[in-house]
Structures are given as C-alpha cells and as structure tokens.
Amino acid sequence: MTNDAGSIFVGVDVGASHTKVAILDSEKKLIGHSVRKSGTDFTDSAENCLNSALEMANALEENIVRCVSTGYGRKNVPFSQGTKTEIGCHARGCYHYFPMAMTIVDIGGQDNKVIKLDAKGRRLSFKMNRKCAAGTGAFLEEMSLRLEIPLEDMDALAEGAENMVELGSYCTVFSATEVLGKIRQGKKVPDIVKGLFFSVIKRVLEMDSLTDRVVITGGVVAHNPYLVNMVEEITEREIMVPEYPQLTGAVGAALFAMEKGGHNG
Amino acid sequence: MSEEKKTTRRQIAAAKTLKKFMADYFYEMDDAAKTGSQKIAWCTSVGPAELLRGMGFLVYYPENHGAMLGATRMSTDLIPYANALGYSPDICSYLTCDVGSYLQKKTPLTMAYNIESVPRPDVLVFNTNQCRDVQDWFAWYSRELNVPLVGVHTHRDIGNIRNYQIKDIASQIEDLVPKLEEVTGKKFDLARFKEALGYSRRTSELWGACLEEAAAIPSPWTFFDATIHMAPAVVSRGTKEANDYYELLLPELQQRVKDDFAAVEGEKHRLYWEGMPIWGKLRSLSEQFYSLKTCVVASTYCNSWIFDQLDPDEPFESMAVAYTELFIVRDELYKEQYITDCYNKFKFDGILFHDAKTCPNNSNNRYGMPERLSEKLGIPVLTINGDLCDLRCYSEEQAKTNIEAFIEQLEEK
C-alpha cells in the first residue's frame, strides 16, 4: 500500500448499535470512514472499523497523529488517546458543518439527544432520552423484526404511504402489539411504517423545544432520509443534515483529536 | 478521565466517632426493645421528634433504615416483595424496600451491628410533610404489629405562611400528647420537652454551620460526605449526644477551611444537588465527580434538617413553624428563591436535579423549575433519572455520560 495520506486525525464513535470511524486530514477533510455493528466486542469492532477507514483513506496507523473516542463504548478503544462524550462530539461535528447557533437532534441506535449550541458552537444545554429507548433506532429495528420488513425497505415504504396510521403507546413492545392490531384491521403496511416514523419523531420532539436552525444526525436519518422530510413537514422548518449524518460524532471526535481535546484516559 | 481513578482522600476524622455514635444509637434501641426498659417510637424523618424525646421515647426512623437498605444495595431485591402485596413500584421505594425487609427478615443492621431486627415500636408517629406515603407506610406496620398510629397532617404548596396554618399544626402536635401519654403511662413533662427542643435547636445550628463551611472555595467537604454525617441530626436531634457530635465535626471542617483544604483536589467546578441522594450509588458518583474535579457543595436534601426556628419558650408553636417552613411543603416560588439564596451563598456553577422515580415530592424538576432557574441564574442545569433506593430506575451508563457531558459543557464556558 502506498502511503500518501500524511498526518491524519481519527475519531471513533462506539455506539450501542454501531461503531463509526472518521479520518480527517490536516485540512479537516474527511478522507476515510467506516461503519460496523458494534456487536459484543467493542475493542474488536473499533479496530476493524479503523482498518477499513484507513484503507479508504489510503493511510497507515503510523499516519495517525491522535485519536479520540466517543460513544457508549468510548472507554473500550485501546488505541485512543482521549475520550469525549457523544454529546460533545455531536456538537463539535455539527458545528464543523454548520457554524451557527442551532438545535441538534441526534437519533441513534439507543440514545436520542437534543443539544443546543450558541453561535460560537458552545453548548447551552442538552437532553438525552430518559430510561426508555422508545423513539430510537432500536424501536425501528424491533418493528422491522416483528413486521418482517427489512430495515432498508422502511424508508421507501413510508415515502409511498397514502395515509398514516397513528400509534399511541410509549412502549416499544406494546407498540408492536398495537401495530399487529392495525394489520388485523386491514391497515396498509406503508401507512403503518409511516406511523412508526411519526412515532419516532414525536418521541424526539417532546424532549425539548427546537430553537434556531435545526440539524438532524444519526444512523436513523442516514438510512431513512424520508424521516427528515416528515420532520420538516411537521415542524414547518427547514432541516439541515450533514453529508454523513451517522458519522457526525466520529467527525467531532476527530476534530477534538486535531485540537488535542478530550480527556486523556 | 476514561475511568474514575481510585482515590485516596483524606477522611474526615470525626467519622470514627460517627461510627460509634450510630452503633450506640442502635444498640440502645435494640436493648430497650428486648428488655422493655424504654418505650420506642417510630417517627418519620421530619416528624415531631422533639416531643417524642421530651416524653422519654427512644426514636427510630424507618426512613433512615430505608437509606441504609439503599446504601447497602439490599433495597432493589426487597422492593418486589412489597410490590407483590399491592404496593406499587411507583410509590416511595423507602416504603417498599422497608416493608420488603420486614417480610424477608433481612436488615443491614445485622451486617453492621449484629442486630437481628429493627426495634419493635410501641407507637408510630408520622408527619405528612414528607409525603402521604409515610402515613401509608406506618399504617401498614400499625395493622401488621397492632401498634397505635398517630400523626400530623401538613399543609402543602405553601407560599406565605399564615397564622391559621401554624395554629393548626401546633394544635395537632399538642393533640398528640394525651395519645402518647397512654403509651408511656407517664404524665407529660413540659420542662423535659423544652429541654429536648433546646437540644434540637442547637443541633440545627451546628449542623447548619457545618453545611455552610462548604461555601468556602475550595470546599472542605462534599454533599456525599454530608449525606453520611447528617445522621445524628436526623436520628438524634433533641439529644445532647447529637450536639456533642457536631461540636466535634464543626471545628474539623473550620480547620480544613483555614488550611485551604480541598475535599476535591484541584476543585474546578461546584454544583448544587437538588433532590434525593441515590443511596446505592453514593460512592461511584462521588468518585466520578472527584475525577472530574467537581465538588457538589450544597443540596436541598442535607439542608432539610435545619430547624433553627425551634424555641423552648414557644415549644408547640415553634415546632409548628419549623415543620411548616420546610422546603418540601412550600410552593414553587419559595423553592426557587431558596435555591437562588443557596446560589448566592455557595457560588455553584450548575445545578443537578435528580428526578427520583418514586419520590415526586423530592423531585423538583417536573414542573419546569430547572429551566426557570437556569434562565434566572444564568447557569446550566442537568436532570438525571434515578431513584433513592430502586436501582432498577437508574441507568448508570446514561447518568454518568450525562454528568460527564455536563462538566464538558461547564468547561466550554
């Protein structure tokens, strides 16, 4: 392998569901990235993910100047030189793409976050979902299993819906029962899937108010862009989405690596 | 910061005395329960303890037992036994774990003091100022043990305190006297009552002074220390022994301030804890804050045992004032002003609200107070979800990430 990458900075976001690696060059350009299931061995997933991203960046480990890890498994990344919370990294990543005051809505595998930044990118407040994981990616994953619809088909189904079935329950498990009831009533699957998306959006919007510009990130919108259209319609706001919404936390971590941020651990 | 460092912090020297103090407290009651040498009253944590002490009772506090069950992490296993009796998992987890403890005949007193069980009561005395749950809790024991139940019913959501409220509470306390005389079989002794009230007043003054030492920068002790050292103010107010303990603790804290001693080495941030402690996680939270160079300097909880309104010359009335001016029974405006006053005194950088699933009365985040105080004081706030004793309601990883992110936010300022 040739190595013409020069100095690179690595961010690793070990989420409860997926691990993401972002590699930035010294100009803050994203030159390598990778996403894998976190599985049960976070260290192994992080290493595999790093290797894929290095390959994409045409770089070697020797090129890494510094690495910062974030996410639920941030303390399980042996090659990282520092850690930052996912809240800090999503904020930093979003501000990199959209340098303005904003509300960030991150819809992750098990965590949702609403983070508010001022015009200088400083955090004003943040909220994470409470104990329950309703309204996160885990909810859609569970529904995909129960309805036997591949996750990757959900976006197109929701977009093709003619109507929308509303779901009332907070609870993921009870929602599944509710959905089966709707099927028995003869409701159309696309209308139900759109209802599932609406349920995710409701859970997120009840966490906090939306102020200033709104940015949405996370794996759920990366794979379901129609959900963003729905948020725009419901909130009557233009919603901004970074080019790789699932990588925002990893990009933020890489930026902290470049700025020598993160707590040494 | 990847893992909280195991810390070797300088212990508070008075802790040794505290340990003996608590052992003596429980041994005395255990002996009385076995020999019948003295009557035992069970009392709610801010119940009319001075009257009980003044009438010669030894006083046992089931809430203290609940905190011990929480701190030893026995509670989460015991709560379901009370749930199975029809006591919801959503009500006070002190109640449910304590009842579970009774049903299963398991108590932390055995491990700590080799005491087989909590002391059997001769009377159960509540004040609903904590919550309605305490009354239901004691009512269960009253039925189970066939023991008389008496109590005081508080006013709630109080703004400016009115005379009729004080008169009402004072007369409710006074009305307890003949019922308690029936239990003791002795005539009420006003002089002894006044003496107990005087002791309790002094305990409050000393305890309040100890807490105020945390206004020093850096703070000589933390909220987590105070949750331990508050025990005599809770269980022995109205006795000389409680005062002796704080006469020992206060100079030690004062000396720490003189020495510029920081309880959290390199103190960078100062926080206020609003709400109940998470008893089973005191140590891990204390270590996390320590590793983040953050000192939790003050709390509503520890301040709740300061009754400096007590006046031996107006015994019933001053008790009524003390137990009506309490934070927990006041309206939102009062509570916000109270925390504002604490902010001015303790100079903290942020407020952490603990939303305790089973303790709505001590969870003040639920009606927009964090947002209002954040705007008023210009400091950030954080709410973490948990519980005093039911660790099923606490997601440790989520809570710790929230705390870490909150400190990151403070560092961005």
CSV table of N, CA, C and O in Angstrom, one decimal, chain B residues 256-319:
chain,number,residue,atom,x,y,z
B,256,ARG,N,-10.2,22.7,58.2
B,256,ARG,CA,-10.0,22.4,56.8
B,256,ARG,C,-10.0,23.7,56.0
B,256,ARG,O,-9.2,23.9,55.0
B,257,VAL,N,-11.0,24.5,56.3
B,257,VAL,CA,-11.1,25.8,55.5
B,257,VAL,C,-9.9,26.7,55.8
B,257,VAL,O,-9.3,27.2,54.8
B,258,LYS,N,-9.5,26.8,57.0
B,258,LYS,CA,-8.3,27.6,57.4
B,258,LYS,C,-7.0,27.1,56.6
B,258,LYS,O,-6.2,27.8,56.2
B,259,ASP,N,-7.0,25.7,56.5
B,259,ASP,CA,-5.8,25.1,55.8
B,259,ASP,C,-6.0,25.1,54.3
B,259,ASP,O,-5.1,24.6,53.6
B,260,ASP,N,-7.1,25.7,53.8
B,260,ASP,CA,-7.3,25.7,52.3
B,260,ASP,C,-7.4,24.3,51.8
B,260,ASP,O,-7.1,24.1,50.6
B,261,PHE,N,-7.9,23.4,52.6
B,261,PHE,CA,-8.0,22.0,52.1
B,261,PHE,C,-9.2,21.8,51.2
B,261,PHE,O,-10.3,22.3,51.5
B,262,ALA,N,-8.9,21.2,50.1
B,262,ALA,CA,-10.0,20.9,49.1
B,262,ALA,C,-10.5,19.5,49.2
B,262,ALA,O,-9.6,18.6,49.1
B,263,ALA,N,-11.7,19.3,49.5
B,263,ALA,CA,-12.3,17.9,49.5
B,263,ALA,C,-12.1,17.3,48.2
B,263,ALA,O,-11.9,16.1,48.1
B,264,VAL,N,-12.2,18.1,47.1
B,264,VAL,CA,-12.0,17.6,45.7
B,264,VAL,C,-10.7,18.3,45.3
B,264,VAL,O,-10.7,19.5,45.0
B,265,GLU,N,-9.7,17.5,45.2
B,265,GLU,CA,-8.4,18.0,44.9
B,265,GLU,C,-8.4,18.8,43.5
B,265,GLU,O,-9.0,18.3,42.5
B,266,GLY,N,-8.0,20.0,43.5
B,266,GLY,CA,-8.0,20.8,42.3
B,266,GLY,C,-9.4,21.3,41.9
B,266,GLY,O,-9.7,21.4,40.7
B,267,GLU,N,-10.2,21.5,42.9
B,267,GLU,CA,-11.7,21.9,42.6
B,267,GLU,C,-11.8,22.9,41.5
B,267,GLU,O,-11.3,24.0,41.6
B,268,LYS,N,-12.4,22.5,40.4
B,268,LYS,CA,-12.6,23.4,39.3
B,268,LYS,C,-14.1,23.8,39.1
B,268,LYS,O,-14.4,24.9,38.6
B,269,HIS,N,-15.0,22.9,39.5
B,269,HIS,CA,-16.4,23.2,39.3
B,269,HIS,C,-17.2,22.9,40.6
B,269,HIS,O,-16.8,22.0,41.3
B,270,ARG,N,-18.2,23.7,40.8
B,270,ARG,CA,-19.0,23.5,42.0
B,270,ARG,C,-20.5,23.3,41.6
B,270,ARG,O,-21.0,24.1,40.8
B,271,LEU,N,-21.1,22.3,42.2
B,271,LEU,CA,-22.5,22.0,41.8
B,271,LEU,C,-23.5,22.0,43.0
B,271,LEU,O,-23.0,21.8,44.1
B,272,TYR,N,-24.7,22.2,42.7
B,272,TYR,CA,-25.8,22.0,43.7
B,272,TYR,C,-26.6,20.8,43.4
B,272,TYR,O,-26.9,20.5,42.2
B,273,TRP,N,-26.9,19.9,44.4
B,273,TRP,CA,-27.6,18.7,44.1
B,273,TRP,C,-29.0,18.9,44.6
B,273,TRP,O,-29.3,19.2,45.8
B,274,GLU,N,-30.0,18.9,43.7
B,274,GLU,CA,-31.4,19.1,44.1
B,274,GLU,C,-32.1,17.7,44.0
B,274,GLU,O,-32.1,17.1,43.0
B,275,GLY,N,-32.7,17.3,45.1
B,275,GLY,CA,-33.4,16.0,45.1
B,275,GLY,C,-32.7,15.0,46.0
B,275,GLY,O,-31.8,15.3,46.7
B,276,MET,N,-33.3,13.8,46.0
B,276,MET,CA,-32.8,12.8,46.9
B,276,MET,C,-31.4,12.3,46.5
B,276,MET,O,-31.1,12.3,45.3
B,277,PRO,N,-30.7,11.8,47.4
B,277,PRO,CA,-29.5,11.0,47.1
B,277,PRO,C,-29.8,9.7,46.4
B,277,PRO,O,-31.0,9.2,46.5
B,278,ILE,N,-28.9,9.2,45.6
B,278,ILE,CA,-29.1,7.8,45.0
B,278,ILE,C,-28.3,7.0,45.9
B,278,ILE,O,-27.0,6.8,45.7
B,279,TRP,N,-28.9,6.4,47.0
B,279,TRP,CA,-28.1,5.8,48.1
B,279,TRP,C,-27.2,4.7,47.6
B,279,TRP,O,-26.0,4.7,48.1
B,280,GLY,N,-27.6,3.9,46.7
B,280,GLY,CA,-26.7,2.8,46.3
B,280,GLY,C,-25.6,3.2,45.4
B,280,GLY,O,-24.8,2.4,45.0
B,281,LYS,N,-25.6,4.4,45.0
B,281,LYS,CA,-24.5,4.9,44.1
B,281,LYS,C,-23.7,6.1,44.6
B,281,LYS,O,-23.1,6.8,43.9
B,282,LEU,N,-23.8,6.3,45.9
B,282,LEU,CA,-23.1,7.5,46.5
B,282,LEU,C,-21.6,7.4,46.2
B,282,LEU,O,-21.0,8.4,45.8
B,283,ARG,N,-21.0,6.2,46.4
B,283,ARG,CA,-19.6,6.1,46.2
B,283,ARG,C,-19.2,6.3,44.8
B,283,ARG,O,-18.3,7.1,44.5
B,284,SER,N,-19.9,5.7,43.8
B,284,SER,CA,-19.4,5.8,42.4
B,284,SER,C,-19.7,7.2,41.9
B,284,SER,O,-18.9,7.7,41.2
B,285,LEU,N,-20.7,7.8,42.4
B,285,LEU,CA,-21.0,9.2,41.9
B,285,LEU,C,-19.9,10.1,42.5
B,285,LEU,O,-19.4,11.0,41.9
B,286,SER,N,-19.6,9.9,43.8
B,286,SER,CA,-18.6,10.7,44.5
B,286,SER,C,-17.3,10.6,43.8
B,286,SER,O,-16.6,11.6,43.5
B,287,GLU,N,-16.9,9.4,43.3
B,287,GLU,CA,-15.7,9.2,42.7
B,287,GLU,C,-15.7,9.8,41.3
B,287,GLU,O,-14.7,10.4,40.8
B,288,GLN,N,-16.8,9.7,40.6
B,288,GLN,CA,-16.9,10.3,39.3
B,288,GLN,C,-16.7,11.8,39.4
B,288,GLN,O,-15.9,12.4,38.6
B,289,PHE,N,-17.4,12.5,40.3
B,289,PHE,CA,-17.3,13.9,40.5
B,289,PHE,C,-15.8,14.3,40.9
B,289,PHE,O,-15.3,15.3,40.4
B,290,TYR,N,-15.2,13.5,41.7
B,290,TYR,CA,-13.9,13.7,42.1
B,290,TYR,C,-12.9,13.7,40.9
B,290,TYR,O,-12.1,14.6,40.7
B,291,SER,N,-13.1,12.7,40.0
B,291,SER,CA,-12.3,12.6,38.9
B,291,SER,C,-12.5,13.7,37.9
B,291,SER,O,-11.6,14.1,37.1
B,292,LEU,N,-13.7,14.3,38.0
B,292,LEU,CA,-14.0,15.5,37.1
B,292,LEU,C,-13.6,16.8,37.8
B,292,LEU,O,-14.0,17.9,37.3
B,293,LYS,N,-13.0,16.7,38.9
B,293,LYS,CA,-12.6,17.9,39.7
B,293,LYS,C,-13.8,18.8,40.0
B,293,LYS,O,-13.8,20.0,39.9
B,294,THR,N,-14.9,18.1,40.3
B,294,THR,CA,-16.1,18.8,40.6
B,294,THR,C,-16.6,18.5,42.0
B,294,THR,O,-16.7,17.3,42.4
B,295,CYS,N,-16.9,19.5,42.7
B,295,CYS,CA,-17.4,19.3,44.1
B,295,CYS,C,-18.9,19.7,44.2
B,295,CYS,O,-19.3,20.8,43.8
B,296,VAL,N,-19.7,18.7,44.6
B,296,VAL,CA,-21.1,19.0,44.9
B,296,VAL,C,-21.1,19.7,46.3
B,296,VAL,O,-20.8,19.0,47.3
B,297,VAL,N,-21.3,21.0,46.3
B,297,VAL,CA,-21.1,21.7,47.6
B,297,VAL,C,-22.3,21.9,48.4
B,297,VAL,O,-22.2,22.1,49.6
B,298,ALA,N,-23.5,21.8,47.8
B,298,ALA,CA,-24.7,22.0,48.7
B,298,ALA,C,-25.8,21.3,48.1
B,298,ALA,O,-25.8,20.8,46.9
B,299,SER,N,-26.9,21.1,48.9
B,299,SER,CA,-28.0,20.4,48.5
B,299,SER,C,-29.2,20.8,49.3
B,299,SER,O,-29.1,21.2,50.4
B,300,THR,N,-30.4,20.7,48.6
B,300,THR,CA,-31.6,20.9,49.4
B,300,THR,C,-31.8,19.8,50.5
B,300,THR,O,-32.2,20.0,51.6
B,301,TYR,N,-31.4,18.6,50.1
B,301,TYR,CA,-31.6,17.4,51.0
B,301,TYR,C,-30.9,17.6,52.3
B,301,TYR,O,-31.6,17.5,53.4
B,302,CYS,N,-29.6,17.9,52.3
B,302,CYS,CA,-28.9,18.0,53.6
B,302,CYS,C,-29.4,19.2,54.4
B,302,CYS,O,-29.3,19.2,55.6
B,303,ASN,N,-29.8,20.2,53.7
B,303,ASN,CA,-30.3,21.4,54.4
B,303,ASN,C,-31.7,21.2,55.1
B,303,ASN,O,-32.1,22.0,55.9
B,304,SER,N,-32.3,20.1,54.7
B,304,SER,CA,-33.7,19.9,55.2
B,304,SER,C,-33.8,19.5,56.7
B,304,SER,O,-34.9,19.3,57.2
B,305,TRP,N,-32.6,19.4,57.4
B,305,TRP,CA,-32.7,19.1,58.8
B,305,TRP,C,-32.1,20.2,59.6
B,305,TRP,O,-31.4,20.1,60.6
B,306,ILE,N,-32.4,21.4,59.1
B,306,ILE,CA,-32.1,22.6,59.9
B,306,ILE,C,-33.4,23.2,60.4
B,306,ILE,O,-34.2,23.7,59.6
B,307,PHE,N,-33.6,23.1,61.7
B,307,PHE,CA,-34.8,23.7,62.3
B,307,PHE,C,-34.5,24.7,63.3
B,307,PHE,O,-34.7,24.6,64.5
B,308,ASP,N,-33.9,25.8,62.8
B,308,ASP,CA,-33.4,26.8,63.8
B,308,ASP,C,-34.6,27.8,64.2
B,308,ASP,O,-34.4,28.7,65.0
B,309,GLN,N,-35.8,27.4,63.8
B,309,GLN,CA,-37.0,28.2,64.3
B,309,GLN,C,-37.4,27.7,65.7
B,309,GLN,O,-38.1,28.4,66.4
B,310,LEU,N,-36.9,26.5,66.1
B,310,LEU,CA,-37.3,25.9,67.4
B,310,LEU,C,-36.9,26.9,68.5
B,310,LEU,O,-35.8,27.4,68.6
B,311,ASP,N,-37.9,27.0,69.4
B,311,ASP,CA,-37.7,28.0,70.6
B,311,ASP,C,-38.4,27.3,71.8
B,311,ASP,O,-39.6,27.2,71.9
B,312,PRO,N,-37.6,27.0,72.8
B,312,PRO,CA,-38.1,26.4,74.0
B,312,PRO,C,-39.2,27.2,74.7
B,312,PRO,O,-40.0,26.7,75.4
B,313,ASP,N,-39.2,28.5,74.5
B,313,ASP,CA,-40.2,29.3,75.1
B,313,ASP,C,-41.5,29.2,74.5
B,313,ASP,O,-42.6,29.6,75.0
B,314,GLU,N,-41.6,28.8,73.2
B,314,GLU,CA,-42.8,28.7,72.5
B,314,GLU,C,-42.8,27.3,71.9
B,314,GLU,O,-42.7,27.1,70.7
B,315,PRO,N,-42.8,26.2,72.7
B,315,PRO,CA,-42.5,24.9,72.2
B,315,PRO,C,-43.4,24.4,71.1
B,315,PRO,O,-42.9,24.0,70.0
B,316,PHE,N,-44.7,24.4,71.3
B,316,PHE,CA,-45.6,23.8,70.2
B,316,PHE,C,-45.6,24.7,69.0
B,316,PHE,O,-45.5,24.3,67.8
B,317,GLU,N,-45.7,26.0,69.2
B,317,GLU,CA,-45.8,27.0,68.1
B,317,GLU,C,-44.5,26.9,67.3
B,317,GLU,O,-44.5,26.9,66.0
B,318,SER,N,-43.4,26.9,68.0
B,318,SER,CA,-42.1,27.0,67.2
B,318,SER,C,-41.9,25.7,66.5
B,318,SER,O,-41.3,25.7,65.4
B,319,MET,N,-42.3,24.6,67.0
B,319,MET,CA,-42.3,23.3,66.3
B,319,MET,C,-43.1,23.4,65.0
B,319,MET,O,-42.7,22.9,63.9
